[in-house]
Amino acid sequence: MAVLIFIIGAIFGSFFLVIGTRLPKGEDVLFSRSKCDSCGHTLKWYNLIPIFSFIIQRGKCGYCHKKIAIEHFFIEIATGSLFLLTYLYFPIGYNFFVGLIISSLLIIIFVSDFKYMIILDSPLIIFGTLIIILKLIYFDLKTTLISVASGVGLFLVMCTLFFLGKLLFKKEALGGGDIKLSFIMGLILDFKLGLTALILSSFVALPYAVASLEIKKNNEFPYGPFLAGSLFIVFYHYDKFNMLLDFLFTF
């Protein structure tokens, strides 16, 4: 089962890479055939086997022999590993399925935000809807509504930070996708831990922000992957963060 979960994750990883690279350019992701980025040759099914095709072809197109972007290999490995980790960490149930959703969001946002500085709306809408459906299945309507309210609350917090940043720095300090992602964070974690994940994301992003400023002389960087990464960390260590907050608020 672990091997099967990893293979399924690698297959999804290949699809997530397509979503993250094509949708920002307005290209079709469901019905258009995959092509070589260099020669444009339509790829056969055996050219698209996750991980193995890259290894067998030695990282080159089988037609023009130009190098294939290494991101294909790493994204498939990473998604397979995240799916496997979720399977090993959670029993099959609510946390397992939400863990797969978070892993999927993390990969898609990582690709689209680092490559195009954009967080796509459609994955947020689809995965947000799936989370609400899962909450209705595994919990009750009251719990689901509280989670939705937590998502709205965190969304409003990010909106406030957006307007404050614009007021202080005379430019947008947050992207619209970051604000929308905060709703998903609140929906999954509820307000208290969602806010914790937001605070954690600023610390996680700090080294990259400093390096970007020093090396690239650029004060703009993709924040979405750090938000999604903090969501991943807090969700997978939900109990530990709850214990930490309970300890801190006893004083």
Coordinates of C-alpha atoms in Angstrom, one line a residue, residues 2 8 26 31 41 59 78 83 90 121 202 204 241 243:
A2 CA 2.9 2.4 0.8
I8 CA -0.2 7.7 -7.0
G26 CA -4.1 30.4 -19.9
F31 CA -7.3 17.9 -23.0
H41 CA 7.0 17.0 -30.4
G59 CA 16.9 13.6 -18.5
A78 CA 8.4 15.3 -3.8
F83 CA 1.6 11.4 -0.1
F90 CA -2.3 9.4 9.6
D121 CA -7.8 30.5 -7.8
S202 CA 6.9 35.0 8.4
V204 CA 10.0 30.5 7.8
F241 CA 1.1 23.4 18.6
M243 CA -0.1 22.1 23.7

